């Protein structure tokens, strides 16, 4: 009996911290969540906005550096620069080719250099987000500077959206040529090779409709992002098996 108790304690210490991870999601229909890009060239400054932002982030507020992961997706077709013709050119095959590559995506794989490993109600935390950024069919490893603020649900927060909230603001630069995007010579003075990208969104852990043991996916192909997932032959030893993906 004592041996079984020690084994249970070991399993809890090994997996317990992940059991408190929360899935925060962003509704792409909420136009207040946005991504912005800025191209500041010698003869023209272009600012583009997209409200078609969708995100899912799995994070443990008690230790954000432990197995945080997720995905942030922005619809290219929703980018608006204030000039319809310019927007058409931006989405065209010559530029971002939105028909073939409809989204820009950031796959979050971890957090490091956090000013605090713990998210405290209402306190901003600065951190480096580690992951992969994909646009125009090309994916690159990147690190993004961001600040995160966690708010426990209250009457005040419910005025915005139900649930505990995670507010994220991030900013980074990309070089267009790194992603196979070439600037035509006729507009080289109107478009900067380096584009600044920023995102800001409010995510909630309410009504995610997700399995708390597989918040980033329930398909077998997505188990890698599930901290509780194990091989089928090992399910009996999985402390998260009671909430395993539904058949």
CSV table of C-alpha atoms in Angstrom, one decimal, residues 22-245:
chain,number,residue,atom,x,y,z
A,22,UNK,CA,-6.2,26.3,-19.2
A,23,UNK,CA,-7.3,26.6,-22.8
A,24,UNK,CA,-7.8,30.2,-23.9
A,25,UNK,CA,-9.5,30.9,-27.2
A,26,UNK,CA,-10.3,33.9,-29.4
A,27,UNK,CA,-13.4,34.1,-31.4
A,28,UNK,CA,-12.5,35.3,-34.9
A,29,UNK,CA,-15.9,37.0,-35.2
A,30,UNK,CA,-14.9,39.4,-32.5
A,31,UNK,CA,-13.6,42.3,-34.5
A,32,UNK,CA,-11.8,43.8,-31.5
A,33,UNK,CA,-9.0,41.3,-31.8
A,34,UNK,CA,-6.6,42.4,-34.4
A,35,UNK,CA,-3.3,42.0,-36.2
A,36,UNK,CA,-1.5,44.9,-37.8
A,37,UNK,CA,1.4,45.2,-40.2
A,38,UNK,CA,3.4,48.4,-40.9
A,39,UNK,CA,5.6,49.0,-43.9
A,40,UNK,CA,7.5,52.3,-43.5
A,41,UNK,CA,9.2,53.0,-46.9
A,42,UNK,CA,10.9,56.3,-48.0
A,43,UNK,CA,7.9,57.5,-50.1
A,44,UNK,CA,5.0,55.8,-48.4
A,45,UNK,CA,3.9,54.3,-45.1
A,46,UNK,CA,1.3,51.5,-45.3
A,47,UNK,CA,-0.7,50.3,-42.3
A,48,UNK,CA,-2.7,47.1,-42.7
A,49,UNK,CA,-5.3,45.8,-40.2
A,50,UNK,CA,-7.0,42.4,-40.0
A,51,UNK,CA,-9.8,41.6,-37.6
A,52,UNK,CA,-10.0,38.0,-38.8
A,53,UNK,CA,-7.8,36.8,-35.9
A,54,UNK,CA,-8.3,33.3,-34.4
A,55,UNK,CA,-6.3,31.8,-31.6
A,56,UNK,CA,-6.1,29.0,-29.1
A,57,UNK,CA,-3.5,29.1,-26.3
A,58,UNK,CA,-2.9,26.4,-23.7
A,59,UNK,CA,-1.2,28.0,-20.7
A,60,UNK,CA,-0.8,27.3,-17.0
A,61,UNK,CA,-1.2,30.6,-15.2
A,62,UNK,CA,0.9,29.2,-12.3
A,63,UNK,CA,3.9,28.5,-14.6
A,64,UNK,CA,3.7,29.9,-18.1
A,65,UNK,CA,7.1,28.5,-19.0
A,66,UNK,CA,5.9,24.9,-18.6
A,67,UNK,CA,4.6,23.4,-21.9
A,68,UNK,CA,2.7,26.5,-23.1
A,69,UNK,CA,1.6,26.0,-26.7
A,70,UNK,CA,-1.0,27.2,-29.2
A,71,UNK,CA,-1.8,28.7,-32.5
A,72,UNK,CA,-2.6,32.2,-33.7
A,73,UNK,CA,-4.1,32.6,-37.2
A,74,UNK,CA,-4.8,35.7,-39.2
A,75,UNK,CA,-6.9,35.7,-42.4
A,76,UNK,CA,-5.0,37.3,-45.3
A,77,UNK,CA,-8.3,38.2,-47.1
A,78,UNK,CA,-9.3,40.3,-44.1
A,79,UNK,CA,-6.3,42.7,-44.3
A,80,UNK,CA,-7.4,46.3,-45.1
A,81,UNK,CA,-5.0,49.1,-45.8
A,82,UNK,CA,-7.5,51.8,-46.6
A,83,UNK,CA,-7.2,51.6,-50.4
A,84,UNK,CA,-9.3,48.8,-52.1
A,85,UNK,CA,-7.0,48.5,-55.2
A,86,UNK,CA,-3.9,48.2,-52.9
A,87,UNK,CA,-5.7,45.5,-51.0
A,88,UNK,CA,-6.4,43.6,-54.2
A,89,UNK,CA,-2.7,43.8,-55.1
A,90,UNK,CA,-1.8,42.6,-51.6
A,91,UNK,CA,-3.9,39.5,-51.9
A,92,UNK,CA,-2.9,38.7,-55.5
A,93,UNK,CA,-0.7,35.9,-56.6
A,94,UNK,CA,2.2,38.3,-57.1
A,95,UNK,CA,2.2,39.2,-53.4
A,96,UNK,CA,0.7,37.2,-50.6
A,97,UNK,CA,-1.3,34.9,-52.8
A,98,UNK,CA,-4.3,34.7,-50.4
A,99,UNK,CA,-6.1,32.2,-52.6
A,100,UNK,CA,-3.3,29.6,-52.2
A,101,UNK,CA,-2.1,30.7,-48.7
A,102,UNK,CA,-5.2,32.1,-47.0
A,103,UNK,CA,-3.7,32.5,-43.5
A,104,UNK,CA,-0.6,33.8,-41.7
A,105,UNK,CA,0.0,31.6,-38.6
A,106,UNK,CA,2.1,31.6,-35.5
A,107,UNK,CA,2.6,28.2,-33.9
A,108,UNK,CA,3.5,28.8,-30.3
A,109,UNK,CA,5.8,26.2,-28.8
A,110,UNK,CA,7.0,27.8,-25.6
A,111,UNK,CA,7.7,30.8,-23.5
A,112,UNK,CA,11.0,31.9,-22.0
A,113,UNK,CA,12.7,35.0,-20.4
A,114,UNK,CA,9.4,35.8,-18.5
A,115,UNK,CA,9.5,38.6,-16.0
A,116,UNK,CA,7.4,36.3,-13.9
A,117,UNK,CA,6.6,32.6,-14.4
A,118,UNK,CA,3.3,33.1,-12.8
A,119,UNK,CA,0.3,35.1,-14.1
A,120,UNK,CA,-1.2,37.2,-11.3
A,121,UNK,CA,-4.6,38.8,-11.6
A,122,UNK,CA,-4.2,42.1,-13.4
A,123,UNK,CA,-0.4,42.2,-13.5
A,124,UNK,CA,1.4,42.4,-16.8
A,125,UNK,CA,4.1,39.9,-17.6
A,126,UNK,CA,6.8,40.5,-20.3
A,127,UNK,CA,8.1,37.4,-22.0
A,128,UNK,CA,9.6,35.9,-25.2
A,129,UNK,CA,7.3,33.7,-27.2
A,130,UNK,CA,9.0,30.9,-29.1
A,131,UNK,CA,7.5,29.3,-32.2
A,132,UNK,CA,7.2,29.1,-35.9
A,133,UNK,CA,5.7,31.8,-38.2
A,134,UNK,CA,4.2,30.8,-41.5
A,135,UNK,CA,3.1,33.1,-44.4
A,136,UNK,CA,3.2,32.7,-48.2
A,137,UNK,CA,3.8,29.0,-47.8
A,138,UNK,CA,7.1,29.4,-45.9
A,139,UNK,CA,7.7,28.7,-42.2
A,140,UNK,CA,10.5,30.1,-40.1
A,141,UNK,CA,11.5,29.7,-36.5
A,142,UNK,CA,11.1,33.0,-34.6
A,143,UNK,CA,11.0,34.6,-31.2
A,144,UNK,CA,8.5,37.3,-30.4
A,145,UNK,CA,8.5,39.9,-27.6
A,146,UNK,CA,5.1,40.0,-25.9
A,147,UNK,CA,3.3,41.0,-22.8
A,148,UNK,CA,0.6,38.9,-21.2
A,149,UNK,CA,-2.0,39.9,-18.6
A,150,UNK,CA,-4.3,37.5,-16.8
A,151,UNK,CA,-7.7,38.5,-15.3
A,152,UNK,CA,-9.8,36.3,-13.2
A,153,UNK,CA,-13.5,36.5,-14.1
A,154,UNK,CA,-15.4,39.3,-12.4
A,155,UNK,CA,-18.4,41.5,-13.1
A,156,UNK,CA,-16.0,44.0,-14.8
A,157,UNK,CA,-14.4,41.4,-17.1
A,158,UNK,CA,-17.8,39.9,-18.0
A,159,UNK,CA,-18.7,43.2,-19.6
A,160,UNK,CA,-16.2,42.3,-22.3
A,161,UNK,CA,-16.5,38.5,-22.3
A,162,UNK,CA,-17.3,35.6,-20.0
A,163,UNK,CA,-14.6,33.5,-18.3
A,164,UNK,CA,-11.0,34.1,-17.1
A,165,UNK,CA,-9.2,36.3,-19.6
A,166,UNK,CA,-5.7,36.3,-21.2
A,167,UNK,CA,-4.8,39.6,-22.9
A,168,UNK,CA,-1.8,39.3,-25.2
A,169,UNK,CA,0.1,42.0,-27.1
A,170,UNK,CA,3.0,40.9,-29.3
A,171,UNK,CA,5.3,42.6,-31.9
A,172,UNK,CA,8.0,41.3,-34.3
A,173,UNK,CA,9.6,42.1,-37.6
A,174,UNK,CA,9.8,39.9,-40.7
A,175,UNK,CA,11.9,40.2,-43.9
A,176,UNK,CA,9.7,39.8,-46.9
A,177,UNK,CA,12.3,38.0,-49.0
A,178,UNK,CA,12.7,35.4,-46.2
A,179,UNK,CA,9.2,34.3,-47.0
A,180,UNK,CA,9.5,34.3,-50.8
A,181,UNK,CA,7.7,37.7,-51.2
A,182,UNK,CA,9.5,39.9,-53.8
A,183,UNK,CA,9.0,43.6,-54.1
A,184,UNK,CA,8.5,44.7,-57.8
A,185,UNK,CA,11.0,47.4,-58.9
A,186,UNK,CA,8.2,49.8,-59.7
A,187,UNK,CA,7.1,50.0,-56.0
A,188,UNK,CA,10.5,49.4,-54.2
A,189,UNK,CA,10.4,52.9,-52.8
A,190,UNK,CA,6.8,52.5,-51.5
A,191,UNK,CA,7.3,49.2,-49.7
A,192,UNK,CA,9.8,48.3,-47.0
A,193,UNK,CA,11.6,45.0,-47.2
A,194,UNK,CA,11.2,44.7,-43.4
A,195,UNK,CA,7.6,44.7,-42.2
A,196,UNK,CA,6.6,45.2,-38.5
A,197,UNK,CA,3.8,42.9,-37.3
A,198,UNK,CA,1.8,43.3,-34.1
A,199,UNK,CA,-1.1,41.5,-32.6
A,200,UNK,CA,-3.4,42.1,-29.7
A,201,UNK,CA,-6.2,39.9,-28.5
A,202,UNK,CA,-8.4,39.0,-25.5
A,203,UNK,CA,-8.8,35.3,-25.1
A,204,UNK,CA,-11.2,33.5,-22.7
A,205,UNK,CA,-11.2,30.1,-21.1
A,206,UNK,CA,-15.0,30.0,-21.0
A,207,UNK,CA,-17.0,27.6,-23.2
A,208,UNK,CA,-14.0,26.3,-25.2
A,209,UNK,CA,-15.8,23.0,-25.8
A,210,UNK,CA,-12.4,21.4,-25.4
A,211,UNK,CA,-11.1,18.3,-23.6
A,212,UNK,CA,-9.0,19.7,-20.7
A,213,UNK,CA,-6.5,16.9,-21.3
A,214,UNK,CA,-6.2,17.6,-25.0
A,215,UNK,CA,-7.0,21.3,-25.3
A,216,UNK,CA,-5.0,21.7,-28.4
A,217,UNK,CA,-6.6,18.8,-30.3
A,218,UNK,CA,-8.3,15.5,-29.9
A,219,UNK,CA,-7.1,13.8,-33.0
A,220,UNK,CA,-4.2,11.3,-32.8
A,221,UNK,CA,-2.2,13.5,-35.1
A,222,UNK,CA,-2.5,16.3,-32.5
A,223,UNK,CA,-1.4,14.3,-29.4
A,224,UNK,CA,2.0,15.9,-29.5
A,225,UNK,CA,0.5,19.1,-28.2
A,226,UNK,CA,-1.3,17.2,-25.4
A,227,UNK,CA,0.8,17.1,-22.3
A,228,UNK,CA,-1.2,14.2,-21.0
A,229,UNK,CA,-1.2,12.2,-24.1
A,230,UNK,CA,0.5,8.8,-24.2
A,231,UNK,CA,0.7,5.9,-26.6
A,232,UNK,CA,-2.4,3.7,-26.7
A,233,UNK,CA,-0.5,0.8,-25.1
A,234,UNK,CA,0.2,3.0,-22.1
A,235,UNK,CA,-3.2,4.5,-21.5
A,236,UNK,CA,-3.7,2.6,-18.2
A,237,UNK,CA,-0.8,4.6,-16.8
A,238,UNK,CA,-2.1,7.9,-18.0
A,239,UNK,CA,-3.5,10.0,-15.1
A,240,UNK,CA,-5.5,12.0,-17.7
A,241,UNK,CA,-7.1,8.9,-19.2
A,242,UNK,CA,-10.5,9.7,-17.4
A,243,UNK,CA,-10.8,12.7,-19.6
A,244,UNK,CA,-9.3,11.2,-22.8
A,245,UNK,CA,-10.7,12.3,-26.2
